[in-house]
Amino acid sequence: MNLKILSWNVQGYGHWRFLPTARQFLRDSRPDMVVFVEPRISGRNANAVIASLGFPNSHRVEAKGFSGGIWVAWYDSIDVEILINHFQFIHCRVTQRNSDKVVYATTVYASPSSTGRKHLWPLLRNIAASSRSPWILFGDFNATIHSADRKGCASSSTPSKDFQKLLVDFGLRDMGYSGLDFTWSRGHAYARLDRFLCNSYWDEVYPVSSVQHLLRLRSDHRPILLNVGHTMDRIPSQHFRFFSGWLNHDDFSRMVSDNWIPSSSMATTLAHFTMAASTWNKCVFGYIGMKKRILMARLRGIQRALATRHSSFLHNLKSALLIELEKLLDEEELMWKQKSRTDWITGGDRNTTYFHRRAQARKQRNKVTALHTTAGILCDDEPSLIMEAAKFYTTLFSKG
């Protein structure tokens, strides 16, 4: 089974910047299933957010006012059957499309109070006791297992014995992680509250599974990502384009004045300008993906440093880099909006994934994969297609 699951305590969708941040995580990780907890919205507002993120399927336990809430959303690569609904968890069966492989998944958003969590542990024990198939248990447990899972927290904050007993009694394994140690931080306090666990049946069927702690953005919690056998494709860029986003860049006017040669012929001027603009685009504006990765790497480094020591300079630098990242996300959205040739965007809300899909769909529609020659013969290899196209336009423009 190829499966990716992203789990994130978003701590509210009230700020419009959460949507582009969520879309960035979706583009980078390409999950099959996503779990958002503590969204702090419900009803029609929740429907609008899920739709804007491009999910065809979803299920949720509604938030109660500004507390709680679990959203499970998934793409058509998998089928999800909800088995148990609870205020603190959702238990479901996950099947890969066109496959007989089935796993069980329980996503948790445990109560912030120890009294509330007392009601959760017996229910999770019941699920664990009945599991005879690969099963994962994951999410925000609002509790830790080991003393090393906390740093700088109140002295009264100790590992949960009920949580420890759940793992020991049913042979559950913490699936580990790569990345920074702690998934939650506030001020100088750090804790690993979010994790993936699995049973022995999972280890027998899927012995190679990895978990990543992603960059912490716009929430006190990091997203955590389970990866079981997925690979990522890259789509290379090709032709020269003039993007309206260039007009918003501070250096664009200078680049035009430096590279526009009015004394030459129009053909020479355009050839020189397009070459210069392409180079400028790549160096200054075009490598948005690379710039985002560099910014995120710097933010990861800052967060790693802040986990070991307090620094006002690093806190200020982190804020400045977040503003720079948000500007890049705006530029990227404008680029994909133009590429998709659509004006489907309102009220500052981004939908870069939507624009990207529209642009790729248009590219597929415009692609010529086969032609009939004047002799009525079908050709579909690239050299023949190029030759036939050249012959057609040579004949067309030589007439009259």
PDB file of N, CA and C in Angstrom, residues 33-104:
ATOM      1  N   MET A  33      -4.625  11.290   2.808  1.00  0.00           N
ATOM      2  CA  MET A  33      -5.589  11.650   3.853  1.00  0.00           C
ATOM      3  C   MET A  33      -4.984  12.753   4.715  1.00  0.00           C
ATOM      4  N   VAL A  34      -5.843  13.677   5.129  1.00  0.00           N
ATOM      5  CA  VAL A  34      -5.411  14.764   6.001  1.00  0.00           C
ATOM      6  C   VAL A  34      -6.355  14.836   7.190  1.00  0.00           C
ATOM      7  N   VAL A  35      -5.783  15.036   8.363  1.00  0.00           N
ATOM      8  CA  VAL A  35      -6.577  15.227   9.574  1.00  0.00           C
ATOM      9  C   VAL A  35      -6.227  16.588  10.166  1.00  0.00           C
ATOM     10  N   PHE A  36      -7.237  17.429  10.314  1.00  0.00           N
ATOM     11  CA  PHE A  36      -7.075  18.714  10.991  1.00  0.00           C
ATOM     12  C   PHE A  36      -7.845  18.646  12.306  1.00  0.00           C
ATOM     13  N   VAL A  37      -7.210  19.014  13.394  1.00  0.00           N
ATOM     14  CA  VAL A  37      -7.918  19.058  14.675  1.00  0.00           C
ATOM     15  C   VAL A  37      -7.876  20.476  15.236  1.00  0.00           C
ATOM     16  N   GLU A  38      -8.822  20.744  16.127  1.00  0.00           N
ATOM     17  CA  GLU A  38      -9.006  22.055  16.746  1.00  0.00           C
ATOM     18  C   GLU A  38      -9.185  23.165  15.706  1.00  0.00           C
ATOM     19  N   PRO A  39     -10.109  22.981  14.749  1.00  0.00           N
ATOM     20  CA  PRO A  39     -10.306  24.016  13.725  1.00  0.00           C
ATOM     21  C   PRO A  39     -11.046  25.248  14.235  1.00  0.00           C
ATOM     22  N   ARG A  40     -11.840  25.071  15.304  1.00  0.00           N
ATOM     23  CA  ARG A  40     -12.579  26.172  15.929  1.00  0.00           C
ATOM     24  C   ARG A  40     -13.660  26.771  15.037  1.00  0.00           C
ATOM     25  N   ILE A  41     -14.020  26.091  13.975  1.00  0.00           N
ATOM     26  CA  ILE A  41     -15.175  26.489  13.170  1.00  0.00           C
ATOM     27  C   ILE A  41     -15.959  25.233  12.821  1.00  0.00           C
ATOM     28  N   SER A  42     -17.193  25.400  12.406  1.00  0.00           N
ATOM     29  CA  SER A  42     -18.038  24.258  12.068  1.00  0.00           C
ATOM     30  C   SER A  42     -19.070  24.694  11.038  1.00  0.00           C
ATOM     31  N   GLY A  43     -19.953  23.746  10.676  1.00  0.00           N
ATOM     32  CA  GLY A  43     -21.060  24.060   9.783  1.00  0.00           C
ATOM     33  C   GLY A  43     -20.625  24.540   8.417  1.00  0.00           C
ATOM     34  N   ARG A  44     -21.297  25.595   7.917  1.00  0.00           N
ATOM     35  CA  ARG A  44     -21.024  26.102   6.580  1.00  0.00           C
ATOM     36  C   ARG A  44     -19.594  26.623   6.427  1.00  0.00           C
ATOM     37  N   ASN A  45     -19.073  27.234   7.468  1.00  0.00           N
ATOM     38  CA  ASN A  45     -17.695  27.723   7.404  1.00  0.00           C
ATOM     39  C   ASN A  45     -16.709  26.571   7.208  1.00  0.00           C
ATOM     40  N   ALA A  46     -16.956  25.462   7.893  1.00  0.00           N
ATOM     41  CA  ALA A  46     -16.097  24.288   7.733  1.00  0.00           C
ATOM     42  C   ALA A  46     -16.213  23.728   6.320  1.00  0.00           C
ATOM     43  N   ASN A  47     -17.436  23.660   5.790  1.00  0.00           N
ATOM     44  CA  ASN A  47     -17.629  23.179   4.419  1.00  0.00           C
ATOM     45  C   ASN A  47     -16.837  24.019   3.427  1.00  0.00           C
ATOM     46  N   ALA A  48     -16.851  25.340   3.616  1.00  0.00           N
ATOM     47  CA  ALA A  48     -16.163  26.246   2.698  1.00  0.00           C
ATOM     48  C   ALA A  48     -14.654  26.028   2.731  1.00  0.00           C
ATOM     49  N   VAL A  49     -14.098  25.826   3.923  1.00  0.00           N
ATOM     50  CA  VAL A  49     -12.658  25.613   4.044  1.00  0.00           C
ATOM     51  C   VAL A  49     -12.251  24.304   3.376  1.00  0.00           C
ATOM     52  N   ILE A  50     -12.988  23.240   3.645  1.00  0.00           N
ATOM     53  CA  ILE A  50     -12.666  21.931   3.064  1.00  0.00           C
ATOM     54  C   ILE A  50     -12.762  21.980   1.545  1.00  0.00           C
ATOM     55  N   ALA A  51     -13.800  22.644   1.023  1.00  0.00           N
ATOM     56  CA  ALA A  51     -13.958  22.765  -0.427  1.00  0.00           C
ATOM     57  C   ALA A  51     -12.814  23.572  -1.035  1.00  0.00           C
ATOM     58  N   SER A  52     -12.416  24.648  -0.370  1.00  0.00           N
ATOM     59  CA  SER A  52     -11.356  25.494  -0.914  1.00  0.00           C
ATOM     60  C   SER A  52     -10.010  24.781  -0.934  1.00  0.00           C
ATOM     61  N   LEU A  53      -9.836  23.771  -0.088  1.00  0.00           N
ATOM     62  CA  LEU A  53      -8.603  22.991  -0.088  1.00  0.00           C
ATOM     63  C   LEU A  53      -8.621  21.883  -1.134  1.00  0.00           C
ATOM     64  N   GLY A  54      -9.754  21.692  -1.798  1.00  0.00           N
ATOM     65  CA  GLY A  54      -9.818  20.771  -2.925  1.00  0.00           C
ATOM     66  C   GLY A  54     -10.078  19.321  -2.586  1.00  0.00           C
ATOM     67  N   PHE A  55     -10.621  19.043  -1.404  1.00  0.00           N
ATOM     68  CA  PHE A  55     -10.885  17.653  -1.033  1.00  0.00           C
ATOM     69  C   PHE A  55     -12.246  17.208  -1.563  1.00  0.00           C
ATOM     70  N   PRO A  56     -12.308  16.083  -2.276  1.00  0.00           N
ATOM     71  CA  PRO A  56     -13.600  15.577  -2.745  1.00  0.00           C
ATOM     72  C   PRO A  56     -14.377  14.828  -1.671  1.00  0.00           C
ATOM     73  N   ASN A  57     -13.693  14.400  -0.600  1.00  0.00           N
ATOM     74  CA  ASN A  57     -14.341  13.600   0.444  1.00  0.00           C
ATOM     75  C   ASN A  57     -13.919  14.113   1.818  1.00  0.00           C
ATOM     76  N   SER A  58     -14.857  14.089   2.757  1.00  0.00           N
ATOM     77  CA  SER A  58     -14.500  14.524   4.109  1.00  0.00           C
ATOM     78  C   SER A  58     -15.539  14.047   5.116  1.00  0.00           C
ATOM     79  N   HIS A  59     -15.135  14.055   6.358  1.00  0.00           N
ATOM     80  CA  HIS A  59     -16.016  13.725   7.480  1.00  0.00           C
ATOM     81  C   HIS A  59     -15.481  14.490   8.686  1.00  0.00           C
ATOM     82  N   ARG A  60     -16.358  14.883   9.584  1.00  0.00           N
ATOM     83  CA  ARG A  60     -15.847  15.626  10.732  1.00  0.00           C
ATOM     84  C   ARG A  60     -16.699  15.433  11.977  1.00  0.00           C
ATOM     85  N   VAL A  61     -16.040  15.568  13.102  1.00  0.00           N
ATOM     86  CA  VAL A  61     -16.693  15.752  14.392  1.00  0.00           C
ATOM     87  C   VAL A  61     -16.651  17.244  14.645  1.00  0.00           C
ATOM     88  N   GLU A  62     -17.808  17.861  14.765  1.00  0.00           N
ATOM     89  CA  GLU A  62     -17.876  19.315  14.828  1.00  0.00           C
ATOM     90  C   GLU A  62     -17.246  19.858  16.111  1.00  0.00           C
ATOM     91  N   ALA A  63     -16.660  21.042  15.964  1.00  0.00           N
ATOM     92  CA  ALA A  63     -16.176  21.765  17.133  1.00  0.00           C
ATOM     93  C   ALA A  63     -17.364  22.220  17.971  1.00  0.00           C
ATOM     94  N   LYS A  64     -17.147  22.324  19.256  1.00  0.00           N
ATOM     95  CA  LYS A  64     -18.170  22.855  20.155  1.00  0.00           C
ATOM     96  C   LYS A  64     -17.755  24.266  20.540  1.00  0.00           C
ATOM     97  N   GLY A  65     -18.341  25.233  19.856  1.00  0.00           N
ATOM     98  CA  GLY A  65     -17.901  26.605  20.044  1.00  0.00           C
ATOM     99  C   GLY A  65     -16.495  26.757  19.511  1.00  0.00           C
ATOM    100  N   PHE A  66     -15.568  27.163  20.382  1.00  0.00           N
ATOM    101  CA  PHE A  66     -14.183  27.336  19.971  1.00  0.00           C
ATOM    102  C   PHE A  66     -13.287  26.217  20.487  1.00  0.00           C
ATOM    103  N   SER A  67     -13.873  25.093  20.869  1.00  0.00           N
ATOM    104  CA  SER A  67     -13.067  23.983  21.377  1.00  0.00           C
ATOM    105  C   SER A  67     -13.366  22.719  20.583  1.00  0.00           C
ATOM    106  N   GLY A  68     -12.358  21.849  20.522  1.00  0.00           N
ATOM    107  CA  GLY A  68     -12.535  20.549  19.881  1.00  0.00           C
ATOM    108  C   GLY A  68     -12.657  20.640  18.374  1.00  0.00           C
ATOM    109  N   GLY A  69     -13.128  19.549  17.813  1.00  0.00           N
ATOM    110  CA  GLY A  69     -13.306  19.451  16.371  1.00  0.00           C
ATOM    111  C   GLY A  69     -12.236  18.593  15.728  1.00  0.00           C
ATOM    112  N   ILE A  70     -12.664  17.625  14.912  1.00  0.00           N
ATOM    113  CA  ILE A  70     -11.746  16.766  14.152  1.00  0.00           C
ATOM    114  C   ILE A  70     -12.270  16.688  12.725  1.00  0.00           C
ATOM    115  N   TRP A  71     -11.425  17.020  11.768  1.00  0.00           N
ATOM    116  CA  TRP A  71     -11.781  16.888  10.353  1.00  0.00           C
ATOM    117  C   TRP A  71     -10.910  15.808   9.728  1.00  0.00           C
ATOM    118  N   VAL A  72     -11.542  14.896   9.003  1.00  0.00           N
ATOM    119  CA  VAL A  72     -10.821  13.915   8.197  1.00  0.00           C
ATOM    120  C   VAL A  72     -11.199  14.174   6.742  1.00  0.00           C
ATOM    121  N   ALA A  73     -10.223  14.430   5.906  1.00  0.00           N
ATOM    122  CA  ALA A  73     -10.468  14.695   4.484  1.00  0.00           C
ATOM    123  C   ALA A  73      -9.545  13.807   3.663  1.00  0.00           C
ATOM    124  N   TRP A  74     -10.025  13.352   2.508  1.00  0.00           N
ATOM    125  CA  TRP A  74      -9.206  12.435   1.718  1.00  0.00           C
ATOM    126  C   TRP A  74      -9.510  12.582   0.234  1.00  0.00           C
ATOM    127  N   TYR A  75      -8.509  12.166  -0.558  1.00  0.00           N
ATOM    128  CA  TYR A  75      -8.616  12.196  -2.012  1.00  0.00           C
ATOM    129  C   TYR A  75      -9.127  10.846  -2.516  1.00  0.00           C
ATOM    130  N   ASP A  76      -9.364  10.776  -3.822  1.00  0.00           N
ATOM    131  CA  ASP A  76      -9.976   9.580  -4.399  1.00  0.00           C
ATOM    132  C   ASP A  76      -9.007   8.412  -4.536  1.00  0.00           C
ATOM    133  N   SER A  77      -7.763   8.571  -4.097  1.00  0.00           N
ATOM    134  CA  SER A  77      -6.815   7.452  -4.130  1.00  0.00           C
ATOM    135  C   SER A  77      -7.160   6.387  -3.096  1.00  0.00           C
ATOM    136  N   ILE A  78      -7.996   6.757  -2.118  1.00  0.00           N
ATOM    137  CA  ILE A  78      -8.392   5.811  -1.073  1.00  0.00           C
ATOM    138  C   ILE A  78      -9.891   5.911  -0.808  1.00  0.00           C
ATOM    139  N   ASP A  79     -10.429   4.869  -0.184  1.00  0.00           N
ATOM    140  CA  ASP A  79     -11.798   4.881   0.341  1.00  0.00           C
ATOM    141  C   ASP A  79     -11.713   4.855   1.864  1.00  0.00           C
ATOM    142  N   VAL A  80     -12.543   5.642   2.506  1.00  0.00           N
ATOM    143  CA  VAL A  80     -12.550   5.712   3.966  1.00  0.00           C
ATOM    144  C   VAL A  80     -13.956   5.441   4.475  1.00  0.00           C
ATOM    145  N   GLU A  81     -14.068   4.468   5.372  1.00  0.00           N
ATOM    146  CA  GLU A  81     -15.349   4.157   6.008  1.00  0.00           C
ATOM    147  C   GLU A  81     -15.253   4.506   7.495  1.00  0.00           C
ATOM    148  N   ILE A  82     -16.109   5.410   7.934  1.00  0.00           N
ATOM    149  CA  ILE A  82     -16.100   5.823   9.334  1.00  0.00           C
ATOM    150  C   ILE A  82     -16.790   4.747  10.175  1.00  0.00           C
ATOM    151  N   LEU A  83     -16.100   4.275  11.211  1.00  0.00           N
ATOM    152  CA  LEU A  83     -16.625   3.208  12.060  1.00  0.00           C
ATOM    153  C   LEU A  83     -17.102   3.720  13.418  1.00  0.00           C
ATOM    154  N   ILE A  84     -16.360   4.644  14.008  1.00  0.00           N
ATOM    155  CA  ILE A  84     -16.728   5.188  15.324  1.00  0.00           C
ATOM    156  C   ILE A  84     -16.492   6.693  15.323  1.00  0.00           C
ATOM    157  N   ASN A  85     -17.497   7.417  15.781  1.00  0.00           N
ATOM    158  CA  ASN A  85     -17.411   8.865  15.973  1.00  0.00           C
ATOM    159  C   ASN A  85     -17.372   9.168  17.463  1.00  0.00           C
ATOM    160  N   HIS A  86     -16.442   9.999  17.881  1.00  0.00           N
ATOM    161  CA  HIS A  86     -16.390  10.408  19.283  1.00  0.00           C
ATOM    162  C   HIS A  86     -15.830  11.818  19.335  1.00  0.00           C
ATOM    163  N   PHE A  87     -16.166  12.545  20.365  1.00  0.00           N
ATOM    164  CA  PHE A  87     -15.682  13.916  20.479  1.00  0.00           C
ATOM    165  C   PHE A  87     -14.160  13.988  20.496  1.00  0.00           C
ATOM    166  N   GLN A  88     -13.493  12.905  20.969  1.00  0.00           N
ATOM    167  CA  GLN A  88     -12.032  12.927  21.061  1.00  0.00           C
ATOM    168  C   GLN A  88     -11.334  12.066  20.013  1.00  0.00           C
ATOM    169  N   PHE A  89     -12.058  11.354  19.183  1.00  0.00           N
ATOM    170  CA  PHE A  89     -11.392  10.555  18.148  1.00  0.00           C
ATOM    171  C   PHE A  89     -12.375  10.134  17.057  1.00  0.00           C
ATOM    172  N   ILE A  90     -11.804   9.738  15.909  1.00  0.00           N
ATOM    173  CA  ILE A  90     -12.554   9.119  14.815  1.00  0.00           C
ATOM    174  C   ILE A  90     -11.816   7.837  14.449  1.00  0.00           C
ATOM    175  N   HIS A  91     -12.545   6.739  14.401  1.00  0.00           N
ATOM    176  CA  HIS A  91     -11.966   5.446  14.033  1.00  0.00           C
ATOM    177  C   HIS A  91     -12.517   5.062  12.665  1.00  0.00           C
ATOM    178  N   CYS A  92     -11.650   4.650  11.739  1.00  0.00           N
ATOM    179  CA  CYS A  92     -12.108   4.379  10.368  1.00  0.00           C
ATOM    180  C   CYS A  92     -11.312   3.246   9.729  1.00  0.00           C
ATOM    181  N   ARG A  93     -11.883   2.741   8.630  1.00  0.00           N
ATOM    182  CA  ARG A  93     -11.223   1.726   7.808  1.00  0.00           C
ATOM    183  C   ARG A  93     -10.786   2.393   6.510  1.00  0.00           C
ATOM    184  N   VAL A  94      -9.532   2.188   6.120  1.00  0.00           N
ATOM    185  CA  VAL A  94      -8.966   2.825   4.930  1.00  0.00           C
ATOM    186  C   VAL A  94      -8.597   1.748   3.920  1.00  0.00           C
ATOM    187  N   THR A  95      -9.120   1.883   2.706  1.00  0.00           N
ATOM    188  CA  THR A  95      -8.848   0.926   1.634  1.00  0.00           C
ATOM    189  C   THR A  95      -8.267   1.667   0.443  1.00  0.00           C
ATOM    190  N   GLN A  96      -7.182   1.140  -0.103  1.00  0.00           N
ATOM    191  CA  GLN A  96      -6.617   1.751  -1.298  1.00  0.00           C
ATOM    192  C   GLN A  96      -7.456   1.368  -2.509  1.00  0.00           C
ATOM    193  N   ARG A  97      -7.741   2.359  -3.363  1.00  0.00           N
ATOM    194  CA  ARG A  97      -8.543   2.100  -4.557  1.00  0.00           C
ATOM    195  C   ARG A  97      -7.875   1.038  -5.426  1.00  0.00           C
ATOM    196  N   ASN A  98      -8.696   0.210  -6.065  1.00  0.00           N
ATOM    197  CA  ASN A  98      -8.213  -0.855  -6.952  1.00  0.00           C
ATOM    198  C   ASN A  98      -7.246  -1.798  -6.230  1.00  0.00           C
ATOM    199  N   SER A  99      -7.506  -2.035  -4.964  1.00  0.00           N
ATOM    200  CA  SER A  99      -6.647  -2.909  -4.168  1.00  0.00           C
ATOM    201  C   SER A  99      -7.479  -3.525  -3.056  1.00  0.00           C
ATOM    202  N   ASP A 100      -7.019  -4.658  -2.548  1.00  0.00           N
ATOM    203  CA  ASP A 100      -7.716  -5.284  -1.427  1.00  0.00           C
ATOM    204  C   ASP A 100      -7.012  -4.995  -0.103  1.00  0.00           C
ATOM    205  N   LYS A 101      -6.047  -4.081  -0.118  1.00  0.00           N
ATOM    206  CA  LYS A 101      -5.299  -3.762   1.096  1.00  0.00           C
ATOM    207  C   LYS A 101      -6.111  -2.827   1.980  1.00  0.00           C
ATOM    208  N   VAL A 102      -6.269  -3.237   3.238  1.00  0.00           N
ATOM    209  CA  VAL A 102      -7.087  -2.493   4.198  1.00  0.00           C
ATOM    210  C   VAL A 102      -6.266  -2.234   5.458  1.00  0.00           C
ATOM    211  N   VAL A 103      -6.347  -1.021   5.961  1.00  0.00           N
ATOM    212  CA  VAL A 103      -5.756  -0.699   7.258  1.00  0.00           C
ATOM    213  C   VAL A 103      -6.809   0.036   8.084  1.00  0.00           C
ATOM    214  N   TYR A 104      -6.596   0.039   9.375  1.00  0.00           N
ATOM    215  CA  TYR A 104      -7.498   0.762  10.280  1.00  0.00           C
ATOM    216  C   TYR A 104      -6.733   1.939  10.884  1.00  0.00           C
TER     217      TYR A 104
END
